[in-house]
Backbone atoms as SQL, in Angstrom:
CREATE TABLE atoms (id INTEGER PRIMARY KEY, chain TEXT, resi INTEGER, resn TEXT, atom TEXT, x REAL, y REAL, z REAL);
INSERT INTO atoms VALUES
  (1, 'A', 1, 'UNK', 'N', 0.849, -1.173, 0.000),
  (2, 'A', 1, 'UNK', 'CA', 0.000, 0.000, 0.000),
  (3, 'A', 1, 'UNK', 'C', 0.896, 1.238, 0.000),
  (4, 'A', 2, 'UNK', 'N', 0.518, 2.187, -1.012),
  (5, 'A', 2, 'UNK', 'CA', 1.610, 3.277, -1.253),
  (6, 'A', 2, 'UNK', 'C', 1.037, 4.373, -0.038),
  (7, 'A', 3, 'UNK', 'N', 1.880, 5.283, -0.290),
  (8, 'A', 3, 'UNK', 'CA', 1.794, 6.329, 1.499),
  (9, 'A', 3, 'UNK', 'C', 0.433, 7.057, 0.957),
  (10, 'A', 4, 'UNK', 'N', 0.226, 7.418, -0.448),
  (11, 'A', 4, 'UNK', 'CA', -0.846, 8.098, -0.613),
  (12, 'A', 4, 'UNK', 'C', -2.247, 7.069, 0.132),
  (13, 'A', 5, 'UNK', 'N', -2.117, 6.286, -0.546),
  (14, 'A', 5, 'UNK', 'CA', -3.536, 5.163, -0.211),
  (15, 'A', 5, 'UNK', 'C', -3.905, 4.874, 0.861),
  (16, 'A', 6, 'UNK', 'N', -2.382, 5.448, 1.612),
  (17, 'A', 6, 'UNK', 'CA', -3.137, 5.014, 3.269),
  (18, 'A', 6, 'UNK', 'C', -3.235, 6.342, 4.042),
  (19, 'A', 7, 'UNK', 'N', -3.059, 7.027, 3.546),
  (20, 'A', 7, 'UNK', 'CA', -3.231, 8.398, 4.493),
  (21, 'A', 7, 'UNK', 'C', -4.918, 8.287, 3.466),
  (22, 'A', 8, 'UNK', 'N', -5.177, 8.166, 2.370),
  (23, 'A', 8, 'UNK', 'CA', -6.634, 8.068, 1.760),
  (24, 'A', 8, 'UNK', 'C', -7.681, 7.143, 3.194),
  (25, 'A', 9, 'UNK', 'N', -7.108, 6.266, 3.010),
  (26, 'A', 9, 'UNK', 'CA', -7.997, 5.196, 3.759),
  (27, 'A', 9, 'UNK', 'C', -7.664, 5.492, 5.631),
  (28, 'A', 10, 'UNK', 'N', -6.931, 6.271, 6.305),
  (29, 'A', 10, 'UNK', 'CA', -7.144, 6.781, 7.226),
  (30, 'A', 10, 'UNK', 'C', -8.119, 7.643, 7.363),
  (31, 'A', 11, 'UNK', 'N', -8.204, 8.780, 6.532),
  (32, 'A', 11, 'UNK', 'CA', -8.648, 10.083, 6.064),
  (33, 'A', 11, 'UNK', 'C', -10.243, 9.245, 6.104),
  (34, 'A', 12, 'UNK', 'N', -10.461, 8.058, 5.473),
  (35, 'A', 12, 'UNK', 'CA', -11.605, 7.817, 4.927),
  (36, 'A', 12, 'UNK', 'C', -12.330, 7.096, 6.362),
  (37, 'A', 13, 'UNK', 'N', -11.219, 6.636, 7.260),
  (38, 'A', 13, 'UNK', 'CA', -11.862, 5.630, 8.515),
  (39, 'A', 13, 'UNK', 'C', -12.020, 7.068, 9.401),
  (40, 'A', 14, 'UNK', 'N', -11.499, 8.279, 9.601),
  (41, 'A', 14, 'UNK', 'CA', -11.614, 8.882, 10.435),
  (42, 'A', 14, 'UNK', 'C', -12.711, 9.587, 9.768),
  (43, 'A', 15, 'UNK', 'N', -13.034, 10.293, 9.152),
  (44, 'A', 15, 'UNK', 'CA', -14.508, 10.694, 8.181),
  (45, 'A', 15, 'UNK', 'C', -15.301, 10.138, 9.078),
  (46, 'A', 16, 'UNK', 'N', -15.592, 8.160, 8.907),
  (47, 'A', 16, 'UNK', 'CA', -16.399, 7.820, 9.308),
  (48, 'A', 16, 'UNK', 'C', -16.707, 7.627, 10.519),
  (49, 'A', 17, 'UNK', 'N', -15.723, 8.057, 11.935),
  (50, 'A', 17, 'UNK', 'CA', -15.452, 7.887, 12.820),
  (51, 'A', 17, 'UNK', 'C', -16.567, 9.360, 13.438),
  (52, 'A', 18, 'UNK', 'N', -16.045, 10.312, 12.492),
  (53, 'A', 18, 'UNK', 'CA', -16.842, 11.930, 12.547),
  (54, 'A', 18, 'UNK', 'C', -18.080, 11.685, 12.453),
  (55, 'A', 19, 'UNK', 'N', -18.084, 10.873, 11.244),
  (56, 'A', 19, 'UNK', 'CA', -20.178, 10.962, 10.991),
  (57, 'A', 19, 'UNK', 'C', -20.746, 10.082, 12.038),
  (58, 'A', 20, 'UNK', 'N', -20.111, 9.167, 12.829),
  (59, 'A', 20, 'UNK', 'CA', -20.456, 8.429, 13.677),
  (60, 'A', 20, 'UNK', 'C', -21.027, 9.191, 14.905),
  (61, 'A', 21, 'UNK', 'N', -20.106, 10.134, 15.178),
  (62, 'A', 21, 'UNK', 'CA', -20.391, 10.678, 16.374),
  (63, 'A', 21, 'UNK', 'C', -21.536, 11.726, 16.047),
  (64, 'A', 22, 'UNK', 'N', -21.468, 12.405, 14.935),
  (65, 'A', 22, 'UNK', 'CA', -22.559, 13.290, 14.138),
  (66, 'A', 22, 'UNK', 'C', -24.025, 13.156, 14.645),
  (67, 'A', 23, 'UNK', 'N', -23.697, 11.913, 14.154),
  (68, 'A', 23, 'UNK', 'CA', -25.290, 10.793, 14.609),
  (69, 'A', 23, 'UNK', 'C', -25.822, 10.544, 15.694),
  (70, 'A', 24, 'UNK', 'N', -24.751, 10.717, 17.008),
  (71, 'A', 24, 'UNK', 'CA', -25.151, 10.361, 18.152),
  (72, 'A', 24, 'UNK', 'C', -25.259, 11.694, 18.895),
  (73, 'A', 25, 'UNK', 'N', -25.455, 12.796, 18.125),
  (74, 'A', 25, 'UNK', 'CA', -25.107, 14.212, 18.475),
  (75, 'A', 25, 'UNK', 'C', -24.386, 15.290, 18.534),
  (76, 'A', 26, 'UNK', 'N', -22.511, 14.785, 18.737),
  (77, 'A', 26, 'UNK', 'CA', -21.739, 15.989, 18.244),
  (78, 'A', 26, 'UNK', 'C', -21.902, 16.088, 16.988),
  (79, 'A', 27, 'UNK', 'N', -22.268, 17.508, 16.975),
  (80, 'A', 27, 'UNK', 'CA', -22.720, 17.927, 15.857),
  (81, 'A', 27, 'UNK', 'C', -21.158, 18.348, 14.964),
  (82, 'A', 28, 'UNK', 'N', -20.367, 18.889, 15.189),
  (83, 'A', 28, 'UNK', 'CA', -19.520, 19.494, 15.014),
  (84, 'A', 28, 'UNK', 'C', -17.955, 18.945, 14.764),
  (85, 'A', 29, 'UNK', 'N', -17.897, 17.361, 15.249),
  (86, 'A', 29, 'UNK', 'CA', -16.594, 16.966, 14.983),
  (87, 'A', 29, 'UNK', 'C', -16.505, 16.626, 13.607),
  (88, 'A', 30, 'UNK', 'N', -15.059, 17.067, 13.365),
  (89, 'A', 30, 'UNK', 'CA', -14.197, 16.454, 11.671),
  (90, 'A', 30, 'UNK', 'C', -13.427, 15.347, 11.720),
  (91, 'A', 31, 'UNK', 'N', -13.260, 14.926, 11.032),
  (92, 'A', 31, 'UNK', 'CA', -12.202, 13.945, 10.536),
  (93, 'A', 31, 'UNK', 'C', -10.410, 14.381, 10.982),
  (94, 'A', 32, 'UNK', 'N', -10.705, 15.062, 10.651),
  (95, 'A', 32, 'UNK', 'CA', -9.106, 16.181, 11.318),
  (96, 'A', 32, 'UNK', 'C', -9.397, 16.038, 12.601),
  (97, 'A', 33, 'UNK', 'N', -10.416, 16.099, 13.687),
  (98, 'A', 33, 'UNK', 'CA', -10.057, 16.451, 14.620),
  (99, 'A', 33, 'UNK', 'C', -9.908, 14.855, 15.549),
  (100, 'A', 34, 'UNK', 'N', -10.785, 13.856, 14.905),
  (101, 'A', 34, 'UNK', 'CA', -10.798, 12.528, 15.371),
  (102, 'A', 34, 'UNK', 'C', -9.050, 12.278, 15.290),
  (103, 'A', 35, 'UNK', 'N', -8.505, 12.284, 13.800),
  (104, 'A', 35, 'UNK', 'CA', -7.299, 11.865, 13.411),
  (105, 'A', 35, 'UNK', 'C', -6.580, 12.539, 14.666),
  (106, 'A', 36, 'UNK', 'N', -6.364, 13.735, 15.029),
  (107, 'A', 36, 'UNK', 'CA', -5.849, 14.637, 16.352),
  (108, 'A', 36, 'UNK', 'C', -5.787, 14.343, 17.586),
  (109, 'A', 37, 'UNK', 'N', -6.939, 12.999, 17.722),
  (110, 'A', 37, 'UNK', 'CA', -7.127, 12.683, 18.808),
  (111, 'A', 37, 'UNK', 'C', -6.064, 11.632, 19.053),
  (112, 'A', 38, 'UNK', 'N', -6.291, 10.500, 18.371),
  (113, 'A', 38, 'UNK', 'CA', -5.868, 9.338, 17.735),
  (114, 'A', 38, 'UNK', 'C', -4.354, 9.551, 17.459),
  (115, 'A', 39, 'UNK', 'N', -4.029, 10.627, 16.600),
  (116, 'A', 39, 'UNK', 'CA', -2.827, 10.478, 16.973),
  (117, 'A', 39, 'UNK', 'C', -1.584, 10.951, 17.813),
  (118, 'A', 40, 'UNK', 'N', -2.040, 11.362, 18.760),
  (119, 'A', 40, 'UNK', 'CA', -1.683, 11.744, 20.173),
  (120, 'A', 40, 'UNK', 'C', -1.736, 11.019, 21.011),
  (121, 'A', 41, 'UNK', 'N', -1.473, 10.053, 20.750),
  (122, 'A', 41, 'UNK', 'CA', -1.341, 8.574, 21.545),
  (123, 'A', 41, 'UNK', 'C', 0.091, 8.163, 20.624),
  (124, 'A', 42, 'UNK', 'N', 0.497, 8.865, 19.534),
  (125, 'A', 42, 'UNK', 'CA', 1.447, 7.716, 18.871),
  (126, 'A', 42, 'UNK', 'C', 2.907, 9.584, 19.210),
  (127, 'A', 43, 'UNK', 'N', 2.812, 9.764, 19.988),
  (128, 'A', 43, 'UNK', 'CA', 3.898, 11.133, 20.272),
  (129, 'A', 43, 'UNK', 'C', 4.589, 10.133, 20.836),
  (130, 'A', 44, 'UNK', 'N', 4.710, 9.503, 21.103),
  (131, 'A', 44, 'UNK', 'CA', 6.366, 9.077, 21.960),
  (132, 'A', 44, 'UNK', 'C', 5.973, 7.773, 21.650),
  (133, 'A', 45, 'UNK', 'N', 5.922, 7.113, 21.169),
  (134, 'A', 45, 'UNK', 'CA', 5.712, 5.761, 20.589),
  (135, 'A', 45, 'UNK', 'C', 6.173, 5.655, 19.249),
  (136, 'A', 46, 'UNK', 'N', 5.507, 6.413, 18.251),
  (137, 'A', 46, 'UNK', 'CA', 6.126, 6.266, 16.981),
  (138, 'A', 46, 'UNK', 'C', 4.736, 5.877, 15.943),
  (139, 'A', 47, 'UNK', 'N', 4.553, 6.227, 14.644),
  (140, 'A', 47, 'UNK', 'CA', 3.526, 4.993, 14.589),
  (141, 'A', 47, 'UNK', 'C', 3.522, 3.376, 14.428),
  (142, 'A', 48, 'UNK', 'N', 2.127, 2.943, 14.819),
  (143, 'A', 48, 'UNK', 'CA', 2.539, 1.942, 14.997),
  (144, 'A', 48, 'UNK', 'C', 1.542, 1.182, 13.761),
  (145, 'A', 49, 'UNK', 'N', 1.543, -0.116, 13.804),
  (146, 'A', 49, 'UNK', 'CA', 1.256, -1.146, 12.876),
  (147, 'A', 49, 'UNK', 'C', -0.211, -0.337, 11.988),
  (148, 'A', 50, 'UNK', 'N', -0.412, -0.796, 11.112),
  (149, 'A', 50, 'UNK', 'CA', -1.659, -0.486, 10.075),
  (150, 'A', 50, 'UNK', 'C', -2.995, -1.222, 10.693),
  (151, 'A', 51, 'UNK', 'N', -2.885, -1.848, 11.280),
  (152, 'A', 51, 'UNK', 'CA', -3.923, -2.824, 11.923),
  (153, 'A', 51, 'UNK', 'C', -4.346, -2.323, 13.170),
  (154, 'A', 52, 'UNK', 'N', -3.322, -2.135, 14.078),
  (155, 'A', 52, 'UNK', 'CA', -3.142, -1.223, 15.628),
  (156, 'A', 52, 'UNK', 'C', -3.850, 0.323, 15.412),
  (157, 'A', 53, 'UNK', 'N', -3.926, 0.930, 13.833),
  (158, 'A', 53, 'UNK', 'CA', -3.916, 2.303, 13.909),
  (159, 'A', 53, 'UNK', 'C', -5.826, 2.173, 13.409),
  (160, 'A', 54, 'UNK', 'N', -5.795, 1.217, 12.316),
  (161, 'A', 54, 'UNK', 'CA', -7.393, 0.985, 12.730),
  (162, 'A', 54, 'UNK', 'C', -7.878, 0.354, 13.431),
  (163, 'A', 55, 'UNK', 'N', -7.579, -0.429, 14.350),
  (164, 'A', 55, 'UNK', 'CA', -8.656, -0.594, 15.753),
  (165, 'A', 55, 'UNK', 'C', -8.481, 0.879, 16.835),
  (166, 'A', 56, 'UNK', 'N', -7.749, 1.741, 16.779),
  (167, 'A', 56, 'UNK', 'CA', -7.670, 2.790, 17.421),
  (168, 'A', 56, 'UNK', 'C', -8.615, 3.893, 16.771),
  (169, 'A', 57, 'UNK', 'N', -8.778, 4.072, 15.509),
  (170, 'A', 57, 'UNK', 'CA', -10.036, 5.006, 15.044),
  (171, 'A', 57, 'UNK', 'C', -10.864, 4.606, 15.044),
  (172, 'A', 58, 'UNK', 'N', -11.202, 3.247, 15.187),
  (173, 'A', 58, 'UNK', 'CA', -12.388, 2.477, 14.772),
  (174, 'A', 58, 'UNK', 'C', -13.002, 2.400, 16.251),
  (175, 'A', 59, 'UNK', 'N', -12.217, 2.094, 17.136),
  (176, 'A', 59, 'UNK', 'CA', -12.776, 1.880, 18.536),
  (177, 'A', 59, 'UNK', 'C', -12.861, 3.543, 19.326),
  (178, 'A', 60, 'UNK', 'N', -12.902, 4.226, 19.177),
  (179, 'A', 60, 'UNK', 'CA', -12.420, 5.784, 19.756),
  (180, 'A', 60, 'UNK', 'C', -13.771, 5.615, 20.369),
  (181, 'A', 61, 'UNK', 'N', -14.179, 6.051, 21.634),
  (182, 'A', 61, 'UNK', 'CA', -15.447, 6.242, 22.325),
  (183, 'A', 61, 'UNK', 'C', -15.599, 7.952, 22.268),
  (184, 'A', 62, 'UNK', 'N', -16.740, 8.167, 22.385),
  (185, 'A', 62, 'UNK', 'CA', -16.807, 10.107, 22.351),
  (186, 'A', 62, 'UNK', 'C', -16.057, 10.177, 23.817),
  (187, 'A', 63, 'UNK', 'N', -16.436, 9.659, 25.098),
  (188, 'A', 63, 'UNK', 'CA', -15.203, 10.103, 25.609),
  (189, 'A', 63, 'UNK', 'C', -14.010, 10.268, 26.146),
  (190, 'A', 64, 'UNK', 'N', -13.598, 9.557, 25.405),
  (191, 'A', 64, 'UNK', 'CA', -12.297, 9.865, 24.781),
  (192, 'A', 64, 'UNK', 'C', -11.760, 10.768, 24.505),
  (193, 'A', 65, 'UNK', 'N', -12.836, 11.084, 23.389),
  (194, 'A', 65, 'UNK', 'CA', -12.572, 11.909, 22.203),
  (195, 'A', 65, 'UNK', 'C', -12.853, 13.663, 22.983),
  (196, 'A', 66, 'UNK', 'N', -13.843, 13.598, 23.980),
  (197, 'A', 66, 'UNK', 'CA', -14.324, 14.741, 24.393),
  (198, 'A', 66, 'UNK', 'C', -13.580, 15.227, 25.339),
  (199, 'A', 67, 'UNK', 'N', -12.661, 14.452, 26.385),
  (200, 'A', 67, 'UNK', 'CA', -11.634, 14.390, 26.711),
  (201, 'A', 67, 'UNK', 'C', -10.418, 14.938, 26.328),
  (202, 'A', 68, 'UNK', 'N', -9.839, 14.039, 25.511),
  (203, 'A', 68, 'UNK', 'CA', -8.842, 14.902, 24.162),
  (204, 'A', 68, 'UNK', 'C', -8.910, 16.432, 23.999),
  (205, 'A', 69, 'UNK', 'N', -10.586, 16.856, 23.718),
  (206, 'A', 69, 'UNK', 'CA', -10.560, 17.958, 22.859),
  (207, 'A', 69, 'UNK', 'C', -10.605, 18.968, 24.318),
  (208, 'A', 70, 'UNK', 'N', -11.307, 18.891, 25.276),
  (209, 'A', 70, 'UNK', 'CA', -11.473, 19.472, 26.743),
  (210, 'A', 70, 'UNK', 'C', -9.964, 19.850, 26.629),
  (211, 'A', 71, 'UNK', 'N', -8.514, 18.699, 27.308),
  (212, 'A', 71, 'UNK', 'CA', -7.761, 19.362, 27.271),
  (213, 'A', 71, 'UNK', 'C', -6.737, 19.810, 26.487),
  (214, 'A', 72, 'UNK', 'N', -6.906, 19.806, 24.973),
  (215, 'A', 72, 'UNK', 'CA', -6.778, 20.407, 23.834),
  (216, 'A', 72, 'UNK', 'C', -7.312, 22.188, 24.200),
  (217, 'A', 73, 'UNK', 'N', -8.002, 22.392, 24.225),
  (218, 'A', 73, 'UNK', 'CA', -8.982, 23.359, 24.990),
  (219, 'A', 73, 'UNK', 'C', -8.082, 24.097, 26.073),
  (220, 'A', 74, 'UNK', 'N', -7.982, 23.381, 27.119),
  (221, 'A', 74, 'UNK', 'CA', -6.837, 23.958, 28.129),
  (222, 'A', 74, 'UNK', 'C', -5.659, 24.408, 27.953),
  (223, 'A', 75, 'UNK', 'N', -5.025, 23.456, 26.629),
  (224, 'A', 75, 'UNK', 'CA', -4.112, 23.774, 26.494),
  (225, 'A', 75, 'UNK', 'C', -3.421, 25.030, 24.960),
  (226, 'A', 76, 'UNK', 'N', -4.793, 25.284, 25.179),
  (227, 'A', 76, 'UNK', 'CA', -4.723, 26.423, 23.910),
  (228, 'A', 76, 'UNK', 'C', -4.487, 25.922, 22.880),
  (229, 'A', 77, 'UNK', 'N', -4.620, 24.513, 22.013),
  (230, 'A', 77, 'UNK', 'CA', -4.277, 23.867, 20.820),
  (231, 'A', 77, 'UNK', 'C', -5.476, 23.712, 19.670),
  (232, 'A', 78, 'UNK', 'N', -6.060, 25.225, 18.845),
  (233, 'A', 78, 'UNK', 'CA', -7.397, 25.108, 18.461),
  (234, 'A', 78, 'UNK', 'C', -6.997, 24.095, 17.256),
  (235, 'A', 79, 'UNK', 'N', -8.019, 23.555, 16.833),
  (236, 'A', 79, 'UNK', 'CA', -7.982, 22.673, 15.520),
  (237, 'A', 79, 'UNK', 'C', -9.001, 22.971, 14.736);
């Protein structure tokens, strides 16, 4: 899988990760900001496996995610 196709098919699992939550009410999250979440877990790790990185977008709970963005928030990091 070339680097384009998989930043495509990230791009495309975190999309759906957004409309997921859309549905259950945040009205307002992106795909950018899921990916933001998600990958702020791989800062001192590195990334890791293609398999490891979709059960991590795929499994993301809102809070988690609401979490993340709270102290994203605190820490002055708008997205």
């Amino acid at each position: 899988m070339s680097d384009e196709e998989l930043a495509a098919t990230i791009e495309e699992l975190c999309q759906s990760k957004a409309e997921e939550f859309r549905l259950i009410g945040y009205e307002h999250v992106t795909g950018k900001e899921v990916w933001e979440c998600v990958n702020a877990k791989y800062v001192k790790t590195g990334q890791p496996e293609l398999h490891q990185l979709v059960n991590d977008i795929l499994s993301l709970k809102v809070t988690q995610f609401m979490n993340f963005m709270t102290m994203s928030a605190y820490k002055g990091n708008p997205f």
